[in-house]
PDB file of C-alpha atoms in Angstrom:
ATOM      1  CA  UNK P 589      -3.378  11.570 -26.815  1.00 49.00           C
ATOM      2  CA  UNK P 590      -1.338  10.981 -23.671  1.00 64.00           C
ATOM      3  CA  UNK P 591      -1.581   7.476 -22.277  1.00 89.00           C
ATOM      4  CA  UNK P 592      -2.075   7.615 -18.500  1.00 94.00           C
ATOM      5  CA  UNK P 593      -2.657   5.105 -15.739  1.00 96.00           C
ATOM      6  CA  UNK P 594      -3.404   5.589 -12.066  1.00 97.00           C
ATOM      7  CA  UNK P 595      -2.827   3.828  -8.760  1.00 98.00           C
ATOM      8  CA  UNK P 596      -4.782   4.239  -5.557  1.00 98.00           C
ATOM      9  CA  UNK P 597      -3.110   3.171  -2.328  1.00 98.00           C
ATOM     10  CA  UNK P 598      -4.926   3.024   1.004  1.00 98.00           C
ATOM     11  CA  UNK P 599      -4.305   1.609   4.458  1.00 98.00           C
ATOM     12  CA  UNK P 600      -7.936   0.737   5.195  1.00 98.00           C
ATOM     13  CA  UNK P 601      -7.528   0.260   8.991  1.00 95.00           C
ATOM     14  CA  UNK P 602      -8.081  -2.957  10.916  1.00 93.00           C
ATOM     15  CA  UNK P 603     -10.845  -1.445  13.047  1.00 90.00           C
ATOM     16  CA  UNK P 604     -13.069  -1.080   9.966  1.00 91.00           C
ATOM     17  CA  UNK P 605     -13.239  -4.832   9.367  1.00 94.00           C
ATOM     18  CA  UNK P 606     -13.363  -6.604  12.724  1.00 88.00           C
ATOM     19  CA  UNK P 607     -17.127  -7.174  12.540  1.00 87.00           C
ATOM     20  CA  UNK P 608     -16.929  -8.655   9.054  1.00 87.00           C
ATOM     21  CA  UNK P 609     -18.620  -7.516   5.881  1.00 87.00           C
ATOM     22  CA  UNK P 610     -21.846  -6.425   7.618  1.00 85.00           C
ATOM     23  CA  UNK P 611     -19.863  -4.215   9.982  1.00 86.00           C
ATOM     24  CA  UNK P 612     -17.767  -2.681   7.202  1.00 94.00           C
ATOM     25  CA  UNK P 613     -20.568  -0.740   5.515  1.00 94.00           C
ATOM     26  CA  UNK P 614     -18.778   2.626   5.679  1.00 95.00           C
ATOM     27  CA  UNK P 615     -15.512   1.160   4.383  1.00 96.00           C
ATOM     28  CA  UNK P 616     -17.098  -0.610   1.409  1.00 97.00           C
ATOM     29  CA  UNK P 617     -19.196   2.443   0.597  1.00 97.00           C
ATOM     30  CA  UNK P 618     -16.027   4.555   0.583  1.00 97.00           C
ATOM     31  CA  UNK P 619     -14.177   2.072  -1.615  1.00 97.00           C
ATOM     32  CA  UNK P 620     -17.102   2.214  -4.018  1.00 98.00           C
ATOM     33  CA  UNK P 621     -17.047   6.026  -4.007  1.00 97.00           C
ATOM     34  CA  UNK P 622     -13.292   6.243  -4.561  1.00 98.00           C
ATOM     35  CA  UNK P 623     -13.235   3.640  -7.334  1.00 97.00           C
ATOM     36  CA  UNK P 624     -16.139   5.226  -9.198  1.00 97.00           C
ATOM     37  CA  UNK P 625     -14.980   8.822  -8.765  1.00 98.00           C
ATOM     38  CA  UNK P 626     -11.311   8.325  -9.637  1.00 98.00           C
ATOM     39  CA  UNK P 627     -11.356   5.119 -11.722  1.00 97.00           C
ATOM     40  CA  UNK P 628      -7.880   3.915 -10.671  1.00 98.00           C
ATOM     41  CA  UNK P 629      -6.409   1.178 -12.828  1.00 97.00           C
ATOM     42  CA  UNK P 630      -4.720  -0.423  -9.839  1.00 98.00           C
ATOM     43  CA  UNK P 631      -5.409  -0.483  -6.108  1.00 98.00           C
ATOM     44  CA  UNK P 632      -2.949  -1.348  -3.328  1.00 98.00           C
ATOM     45  CA  UNK P 633      -4.196  -1.917   0.213  1.00 98.00           C
ATOM     46  CA  UNK P 634      -2.694  -2.387   3.680  1.00 98.00           C
ATOM     47  CA  UNK P 635      -4.321  -3.750   6.834  1.00 97.00           C
ATOM     48  CA  UNK P 636      -6.637  -6.030   4.907  1.00 98.00           C
ATOM     49  CA  UNK P 637      -8.253  -8.577   7.224  1.00 97.00           C
ATOM     50  CA  UNK P 638      -9.100 -12.121   6.169  1.00 96.00           C
ATOM     51  CA  UNK P 639     -11.307 -14.297   8.333  1.00 95.00           C
ATOM     52  CA  UNK P 640      -9.581 -17.617   9.066  1.00 93.00           C
ATOM     53  CA  UNK P 641     -12.292 -19.707   7.364  1.00 93.00           C
ATOM     54  CA  UNK P 642     -12.554 -17.549   4.214  1.00 94.00           C
ATOM     55  CA  UNK P 643     -10.635 -18.160   1.003  1.00 93.00           C
ATOM     56  CA  UNK P 644     -10.145 -14.453   0.267  1.00 95.00           C
ATOM     57  CA  UNK P 645     -10.764 -11.253   2.255  1.00 97.00           C
ATOM     58  CA  UNK P 646     -14.298  -9.893   1.895  1.00 97.00           C
ATOM     59  CA  UNK P 647     -12.823  -6.532   0.811  1.00 97.00           C
ATOM     60  CA  UNK P 648     -11.191  -8.167  -2.233  1.00 98.00           C
ATOM     61  CA  UNK P 649     -14.390 -10.063  -2.931  1.00 97.00           C
ATOM     62  CA  UNK P 650     -16.227  -6.728  -3.005  1.00 97.00           C
ATOM     63  CA  UNK P 651     -13.630  -5.129  -5.288  1.00 98.00           C
ATOM     64  CA  UNK P 652     -13.822  -8.085  -7.653  1.00 97.00           C
ATOM     65  CA  UNK P 653     -17.586  -8.648  -7.755  1.00 96.00           C
ATOM     66  CA  UNK P 654     -18.877  -5.082  -7.404  1.00 96.00           C
ATOM     67  CA  UNK P 655     -16.162  -2.819  -8.808  1.00 97.00           C
ATOM     68  CA  UNK P 656     -14.529  -4.807 -11.599  1.00 96.00           C
ATOM     69  CA  UNK P 657     -11.090  -5.448 -10.078  1.00 97.00           C
ATOM     70  CA  UNK P 658     -11.130  -9.035 -11.241  1.00 96.00           C
ATOM     71  CA  UNK P 659      -7.424  -9.712 -10.740  1.00 97.00           C
ATOM     72  CA  UNK P 660      -6.082  -9.535  -7.210  1.00 96.00           C
ATOM     73  CA  UNK P 661      -3.535 -11.002  -4.851  1.00 97.00           C
ATOM     74  CA  UNK P 662      -3.390 -11.115  -1.066  1.00 98.00           C
ATOM     75  CA  UNK P 663      -0.452 -11.907   1.189  1.00 97.00           C
ATOM     76  CA  UNK P 664      -0.719 -12.526   4.934  1.00 97.00           C
ATOM     77  CA  UNK P 665       1.690 -10.549   7.098  1.00 97.00           C
ATOM     78  CA  UNK P 666       0.393 -11.234  10.603  1.00 96.00           C
ATOM     79  CA  UNK P 667      -2.416 -12.567  12.757  1.00 95.00           C
ATOM     80  CA  UNK P 668      -4.526  -9.791  14.189  1.00 93.00           C
ATOM     81  CA  UNK P 669      -6.166 -12.160  16.656  1.00 94.00           C
ATOM     82  CA  UNK P 670      -7.276 -15.788  16.796  1.00 95.00           C
ATOM     83  CA  UNK P 671      -9.869 -15.261  14.043  1.00 94.00           C
ATOM     84  CA  UNK P 672      -8.408 -12.685  11.656  1.00 95.00           C
ATOM     85  CA  UNK P 673      -5.256 -12.549   9.540  1.00 97.00           C
ATOM     86  CA  UNK P 674      -3.810  -9.165   8.556  1.00 97.00           C
ATOM     87  CA  UNK P 675      -2.184  -8.600   5.196  1.00 97.00           C
ATOM     88  CA  UNK P 676      -1.598  -6.533   2.070  1.00 98.00           C
ATOM     89  CA  UNK P 677      -3.346  -6.702  -1.292  1.00 98.00           C
ATOM     90  CA  UNK P 678      -2.951  -5.660  -4.901  1.00 98.00           C
ATOM     91  CA  UNK P 679      -5.945  -5.361  -7.255  1.00 98.00           C
ATOM     92  CA  UNK P 680      -6.117  -4.712 -10.987  1.00 97.00           C
ATOM     93  CA  UNK P 681      -8.823  -4.326 -13.597  1.00 94.00           C
ATOM     94  CA  UNK P 682      -6.492  -5.917 -16.169  1.00 91.00           C
ATOM     95  CA  UNK P 683      -4.572  -9.150 -16.180  1.00 93.00           C
ATOM     96  CA  UNK P 684      -1.540  -9.454 -13.908  1.00 96.00           C
ATOM     97  CA  UNK P 685       1.228 -11.314 -15.729  1.00 96.00           C
ATOM     98  CA  UNK P 686       2.881 -12.563 -12.543  1.00 97.00           C
ATOM     99  CA  UNK P 687       3.248 -11.873  -8.829  1.00 97.00           C
ATOM    100  CA  UNK P 688       6.226 -12.639  -6.643  1.00 97.00           C
ATOM    101  CA  UNK P 689       6.488 -12.421  -2.869  1.00 98.00           C
ATOM    102  CA  UNK P 690       9.713 -11.379  -1.149  1.00 97.00           C
ATOM    103  CA  UNK P 691      10.213 -11.965   2.601  1.00 97.00           C
ATOM    104  CA  UNK P 692      11.710  -8.857   4.204  1.00 97.00           C
ATOM    105  CA  UNK P 693      11.978  -9.628   7.921  1.00 96.00           C
ATOM    106  CA  UNK P 694      10.431 -11.508  10.799  1.00 95.00           C
ATOM    107  CA  UNK P 695       7.305  -9.916  12.212  1.00 95.00           C
ATOM    108  CA  UNK P 696       8.416  -9.327  15.791  1.00 93.00           C
ATOM    109  CA  UNK P 697       5.287  -7.256  16.453  1.00 91.00           C
ATOM    110  CA  UNK P 698       3.148 -10.359  15.842  1.00 94.00           C
ATOM    111  CA  UNK P 699       5.527 -12.514  17.878  1.00 94.00           C
ATOM    112  CA  UNK P 700       5.213 -10.159  20.857  1.00 92.00           C
ATOM    113  CA  UNK P 701       1.446 -10.658  20.752  1.00 92.00           C
ATOM    114  CA  UNK P 702       1.795 -14.438  20.750  1.00 95.00           C
ATOM    115  CA  UNK P 703       1.605 -15.116  16.994  1.00 95.00           C
ATOM    116  CA  UNK P 704       4.891 -16.571  15.811  1.00 94.00           C
ATOM    117  CA  UNK P 705       6.089 -17.520  12.358  1.00 94.00           C
ATOM    118  CA  UNK P 706       4.878 -14.505  10.374  1.00 96.00           C
ATOM    119  CA  UNK P 707       7.084 -12.484   8.028  1.00 96.00           C
ATOM    120  CA  UNK P 708       6.757  -9.019   6.590  1.00 96.00           C
ATOM    121  CA  UNK P 709       6.756  -9.290   2.805  1.00 96.00           C
ATOM    122  CA  UNK P 710       6.675  -7.280  -0.367  1.00 98.00           C
ATOM    123  CA  UNK P 711       4.508  -8.445  -3.259  1.00 98.00           C
ATOM    124  CA  UNK P 712       5.700  -7.475  -6.723  1.00 98.00           C
ATOM    125  CA  UNK P 713       3.258  -7.545  -9.624  1.00 98.00           C
ATOM    126  CA  UNK P 714       4.441  -7.584 -13.228  1.00 97.00           C
ATOM    127  CA  UNK P 715       2.089  -6.180 -15.860  1.00 95.00           C
ATOM    128  CA  UNK P 716       2.171  -4.957 -19.424  1.00 91.00           C
ATOM    129  CA  UNK P 717       0.370  -1.738 -20.288  1.00 88.00           C
ATOM    130  CA  UNK P 718      -1.711  -1.477 -23.455  1.00 82.00           C
ATOM    131  CA  UNK P 719       1.243   0.335 -25.022  1.00 83.00           C
ATOM    132  CA  UNK P 720       3.340  -2.815 -24.357  1.00 86.00           C
ATOM    133  CA  UNK P 721       5.453  -1.040 -21.756  1.00 89.00           C
ATOM    134  CA  UNK P 722       6.427  -3.294 -18.859  1.00 94.00           C
ATOM    135  CA  UNK P 723       5.425  -2.143 -15.387  1.00 97.00           C
ATOM    136  CA  UNK P 724       6.302  -3.415 -11.932  1.00 98.00           C
ATOM    137  CA  UNK P 725       4.158  -2.489  -8.914  1.00 98.00           C
ATOM    138  CA  UNK P 726       5.334  -3.417  -5.425  1.00 98.00           C
ATOM    139  CA  UNK P 727       3.019  -3.268  -2.399  1.00 98.00           C
ATOM    140  CA  UNK P 728       4.374  -3.590   1.120  1.00 98.00           C
ATOM    141  CA  UNK P 729       3.706  -2.611   4.728  1.00 97.00           C
ATOM    142  CA  UNK P 730       6.758  -1.882   6.844  1.00 96.00           C
ATOM    143  CA  UNK P 731       7.090  -2.779  10.521  1.00 93.00           C
ATOM    144  CA  UNK P 732       5.435  -0.213  12.820  1.00 90.00           C
ATOM    145  CA  UNK P 733       7.852   1.609  15.117  1.00 86.00           C
ATOM    146  CA  UNK P 734       5.729   1.447  18.268  1.00 83.00           C
ATOM    147  CA  UNK P 735       6.653   0.042  20.691  1.00 84.00           C
ATOM    148  CA  UNK P 736      10.190   1.168  19.848  1.00 80.00           C
ATOM    149  CA  UNK P 737      11.890  -1.951  21.188  1.00 90.00           C
ATOM    150  CA  UNK P 738      15.157  -3.407  19.918  1.00 93.00           C
ATOM    151  CA  UNK P 739      13.515  -6.328  18.133  1.00 93.00           C
ATOM    152  CA  UNK P 740      10.850  -4.219  16.424  1.00 92.00           C
ATOM    153  CA  UNK P 741      13.302  -1.514  15.315  1.00 93.00           C
ATOM    154  CA  UNK P 742      15.670  -4.231  14.146  1.00 95.00           C
ATOM    155  CA  UNK P 743      12.989  -5.873  12.016  1.00 95.00           C
ATOM    156  CA  UNK P 744      11.935  -2.500  10.611  1.00 96.00           C
ATOM    157  CA  UNK P 745      15.428  -1.642   9.438  1.00 96.00           C
ATOM    158  CA  UNK P 746      16.148  -5.181   8.218  1.00 97.00           C
ATOM    159  CA  UNK P 747      12.961  -4.997   6.196  1.00 97.00           C
ATOM    160  CA  UNK P 748      13.671  -1.620   4.618  1.00 97.00           C
ATOM    161  CA  UNK P 749      17.253  -2.707   3.872  1.00 97.00           C
ATOM    162  CA  UNK P 750      16.019  -5.785   2.000  1.00 98.00           C
ATOM    163  CA  UNK P 751      13.415  -3.690   0.226  1.00 98.00           C
ATOM    164  CA  UNK P 752      16.140  -1.281  -0.872  1.00 98.00           C
ATOM    165  CA  UNK P 753      18.200  -4.195  -2.188  1.00 98.00           C
ATOM    166  CA  UNK P 754      15.174  -5.425  -4.148  1.00 98.00           C
ATOM    167  CA  UNK P 755      14.563  -2.007  -5.706  1.00 98.00           C
ATOM    168  CA  UNK P 756      18.242  -1.677  -6.625  1.00 98.00           C
ATOM    169  CA  UNK P 757      18.271  -5.097  -8.310  1.00 98.00           C
ATOM    170  CA  UNK P 758      18.286  -5.250 -12.087  1.00 96.00           C
ATOM    171  CA  UNK P 759      14.727  -6.588 -12.194  1.00 96.00           C
ATOM    172  CA  UNK P 760      13.191  -3.643 -10.298  1.00 97.00           C
ATOM    173  CA  UNK P 761      15.514  -0.705 -10.928  1.00 96.00           C
ATOM    174  CA  UNK P 762      13.445   0.473 -13.908  1.00 97.00           C
ATOM    175  CA  UNK P 763       9.712   1.105 -14.555  1.00 97.00           C
ATOM    176  CA  UNK P 764       8.811   0.187 -10.974  1.00 98.00           C
ATOM    177  CA  UNK P 765       6.289   1.782  -8.619  1.00 98.00           C
ATOM    178  CA  UNK P 766       6.447   1.092  -4.888  1.00 98.00           C
ATOM    179  CA  UNK P 767       3.470   1.855  -2.636  1.00 98.00           C
ATOM    180  CA  UNK P 768       2.753   1.210   1.014  1.00 98.00           C
ATOM    181  CA  UNK P 769       2.475   2.338   4.590  1.00 97.00           C
ATOM    182  CA  UNK P 770       6.195   2.588   5.291  1.00 97.00           C
ATOM    183  CA  UNK P 771       5.698   3.535   8.957  1.00 95.00           C
ATOM    184  CA  UNK P 772       8.357   6.220   8.573  1.00 93.00           C
ATOM    185  CA  UNK P 773       7.731   9.939   9.092  1.00 86.00           C
ATOM    186  CA  UNK P 774       9.636  12.325   6.820  1.00 80.00           C
ATOM    187  CA  UNK P 775      12.506  12.929   9.262  1.00 80.00           C
ATOM    188  CA  UNK P 776      13.029   9.273  10.169  1.00 85.00           C
ATOM    189  CA  UNK P 777      16.782   8.500  10.466  1.00 86.00           C
ATOM    190  CA  UNK P 778      18.117   5.794   8.117  1.00 91.00           C
ATOM    191  CA  UNK P 779      14.823   5.970   6.254  1.00 94.00           C
ATOM    192  CA  UNK P 780      13.830   3.965   3.202  1.00 96.00           C
ATOM    193  CA  UNK P 781      13.367   7.285   1.440  1.00 96.00           C
ATOM    194  CA  UNK P 782      17.070   8.008   1.935  1.00 95.00           C
ATOM    195  CA  UNK P 783      18.068   4.515   0.839  1.00 97.00           C
ATOM    196  CA  UNK P 784      16.142   4.880  -2.424  1.00 98.00           C
ATOM    197  CA  UNK P 785      16.943   8.531  -3.189  1.00 97.00           C
ATOM    198  CA  UNK P 786      19.439   7.573  -5.902  1.00 98.00           C
ATOM    199  CA  UNK P 787      16.968   5.464  -7.898  1.00 98.00           C
ATOM    200  CA  UNK P 788      13.437   6.611  -7.008  1.00 98.00           C
ATOM    201  CA  UNK P 789      11.311   9.736  -6.772  1.00 98.00           C
ATOM    202  CA  UNK P 790       8.808   9.905  -3.926  1.00 97.00           C
ATOM    203  CA  UNK P 791       5.582  11.628  -2.868  1.00 97.00           C
ATOM    204  CA  UNK P 792       3.631  11.708   0.389  1.00 97.00           C
ATOM    205  CA  UNK P 793       1.373  14.102   2.284  1.00 96.00           C
ATOM    206  CA  UNK P 794       2.025  17.420   4.022  1.00 93.00           C
ATOM    207  CA  UNK P 795       1.492  18.763   7.535  1.00 86.00           C
ATOM    208  CA  UNK P 796      -1.864  20.270   6.595  1.00 87.00           C
ATOM    209  CA  UNK P 797      -2.914  17.254   4.531  1.00 91.00           C
ATOM    210  CA  UNK P 798      -1.241  14.281   6.229  1.00 92.00           C
ATOM    211  CA  UNK P 799      -1.650  10.641   5.287  1.00 94.00           C
ATOM    212  CA  UNK P 800      -2.249   9.535   8.912  1.00 90.00           C
ATOM    213  CA  UNK P 801      -4.200  11.079  11.780  1.00 85.00           C
ATOM    214  CA  UNK P 802      -4.611   9.488  15.208  1.00 79.00           C
ATOM    215  CA  UNK P 803      -7.872   7.503  15.236  1.00 73.00           C
ATOM    216  CA  UNK P 804      -9.006   9.416  12.123  1.00 69.00           C
ATOM    217  CA  UNK P 805      -9.671  12.610  14.120  1.00 68.00           C
ATOM    218  CA  UNK P 806      -9.763  15.549  11.721  1.00 69.00           C
ATOM    219  CA  UNK P 807      -8.191  18.147  14.028  1.00 65.00           C
ATOM    220  CA  UNK P 808      -5.760  16.023  16.030  1.00 66.00           C
ATOM    221  CA  UNK P 809      -2.183  17.326  16.402  1.00 69.00           C
ATOM    222  CA  UNK P 810      -1.048  13.672  16.243  1.00 78.00           C
ATOM    223  CA  UNK P 811      -0.466  13.395  12.524  1.00 77.00           C
ATOM    224  CA  UNK P 812       2.260  11.950  10.308  1.00 91.00           C
ATOM    225  CA  UNK P 813       3.047  11.155   6.702  1.00 93.00           C
ATOM    226  CA  UNK P 814       3.608   7.414   6.774  1.00 95.00           C
ATOM    227  CA  UNK P 815       2.249   6.407   3.365  1.00 97.00           C
ATOM    228  CA  UNK P 816       4.346   6.830   0.226  1.00 98.00           C
ATOM    229  CA  UNK P 817       4.358   6.457  -3.521  1.00 98.00           C
ATOM    230  CA  UNK P 818       7.784   5.812  -5.062  1.00 98.00           C
ATOM    231  CA  UNK P 819       8.592   5.463  -8.761  1.00 98.00           C
ATOM    232  CA  UNK P 820      11.775   4.730 -10.675  1.00 98.00           C
ATOM    233  CA  UNK P 821      13.862   7.634 -11.914  1.00 98.00           C
ATOM    234  CA  UNK P 822      14.678   5.403 -14.870  1.00 97.00           C
ATOM    235  CA  UNK P 823      11.141   5.087 -16.226  1.00 96.00           C
ATOM    236  CA  UNK P 824       9.136   5.348 -19.410  1.00 95.00           C
ATOM    237  CA  UNK P 825       6.561   7.315 -17.406  1.00 96.00           C
ATOM    238  CA  UNK P 826       6.444  10.340 -15.118  1.00 97.00           C
ATOM    239  CA  UNK P 827       4.156  11.440 -12.294  1.00 98.00           C
ATOM    240  CA  UNK P 828       1.448  13.620 -13.810  1.00 97.00           C
ATOM    241  CA  UNK P 829      -0.649  14.175 -10.685  1.00 98.00           C
ATOM    242  CA  UNK P 830      -0.611  13.231  -7.001  1.00 98.00           C
ATOM    243  CA  UNK P 831      -3.330  13.683  -4.383  1.00 97.00           C
ATOM    244  CA  UNK P 832      -3.937  12.791  -0.752  1.00 97.00           C
ATOM    245  CA  UNK P 833      -7.675  12.218  -0.994  1.00 97.00           C
ATOM    246  CA  UNK P 834     -10.166  13.508   1.534  1.00 93.00           C
ATOM    247  CA  UNK P 835     -11.617  10.616   3.527  1.00 94.00           C
ATOM    248  CA  UNK P 836     -12.328  10.041   7.211  1.00 90.00           C
ATOM    249  CA  UNK P 837     -13.227   6.353   7.129  1.00 94.00           C
ATOM    250  CA  UNK P 838      -9.707   5.169   8.040  1.00 95.00           C
ATOM    251  CA  UNK P 839      -6.970   6.654  10.195  1.00 94.00           C
ATOM    252  CA  UNK P 840      -4.992   6.764   6.932  1.00 96.00           C
ATOM    253  CA  UNK P 841      -6.065   8.740   3.887  1.00 96.00           C
ATOM    254  CA  UNK P 842      -5.957   7.278   0.367  1.00 98.00           C
ATOM    255  CA  UNK P 843      -3.209   8.325  -2.055  1.00 98.00           C
ATOM    256  CA  UNK P 844      -3.893   8.674  -5.763  1.00 98.00           C
ATOM    257  CA  UNK P 845      -0.992   8.835  -8.226  1.00 98.00           C
ATOM    258  CA  UNK P 846      -1.522   9.346 -11.965  1.00 98.00           C
ATOM    259  CA  UNK P 847       1.318   8.602 -14.368  1.00 97.00           C
ATOM    260  CA  UNK P 848       1.782   9.460 -18.050  1.00 96.00           C
ATOM    261  CA  UNK P 849       4.058   7.822 -20.590  1.00 93.00           C
ATOM    262  CA  UNK P 850       6.922  10.122 -21.581  1.00 88.00           C
ATOM    263  CA  UNK P 851       7.259   9.084 -25.202  1.00 68.00           C
ATOM    264  CA  UNK P 852       3.639   9.814 -26.069  1.00 50.00           C
ATOM    265  CA  UNK P 853       3.530  13.128 -24.255  1.00 42.00           C
ATOM    266  CA  UNK P 854       6.606  14.680 -25.822  1.00 45.00           C
TER     267      UNK P 854
END
């Protein structure tokens, strides 16, 4: 039997969480639906809000207590306002051996809004599959390109350059999966996709099934493919299936990637 594992990535949208857990009914219901329908082994999230007085974001609390993702990690990337921090998260049903955080660039977008001292980061989880294969999963959220000012563009490219260096390092050049809202459309010049083309495969959405739609409108012409799944060309596994899932709860749609181990499928 082929051994498979799956990863769901989703930018869950700040607007869904600003009124706290009671105001996030649709978001939590959708997380419940996705987790139960697709049973992903791992979940990566962007735009996860944490209230300043809480120990962990209520979204991670829900995933842990209600859906069985008992092992999770959250990293703060910015302050959304005076009460809420904005960050990225990684959740797993199974034990995470270790997690490292790698600063990528200053967060000039936060600085422009009056919140200084925040950095964009990548979190890298190390796990061992039941087959004893090592696996690295990196979750990140690249600097948005709007407004396209010198400082914001500079931080975006500094961040993707450092991320490329990390992926090309000996530790992450093999058996690594990278997921996130990269804030780069397909034709972006000097893109991360181009920087990683020698060492990683990639998947994203299409024009008719994009990963992002302006304000989650179904028929808007303002659409892009900003969310990506990357995986090492030098891997013990291959991509068996990839889907951009149908969902209108966030302005981004969830991505589901299923991988199979090569040795057991040949």
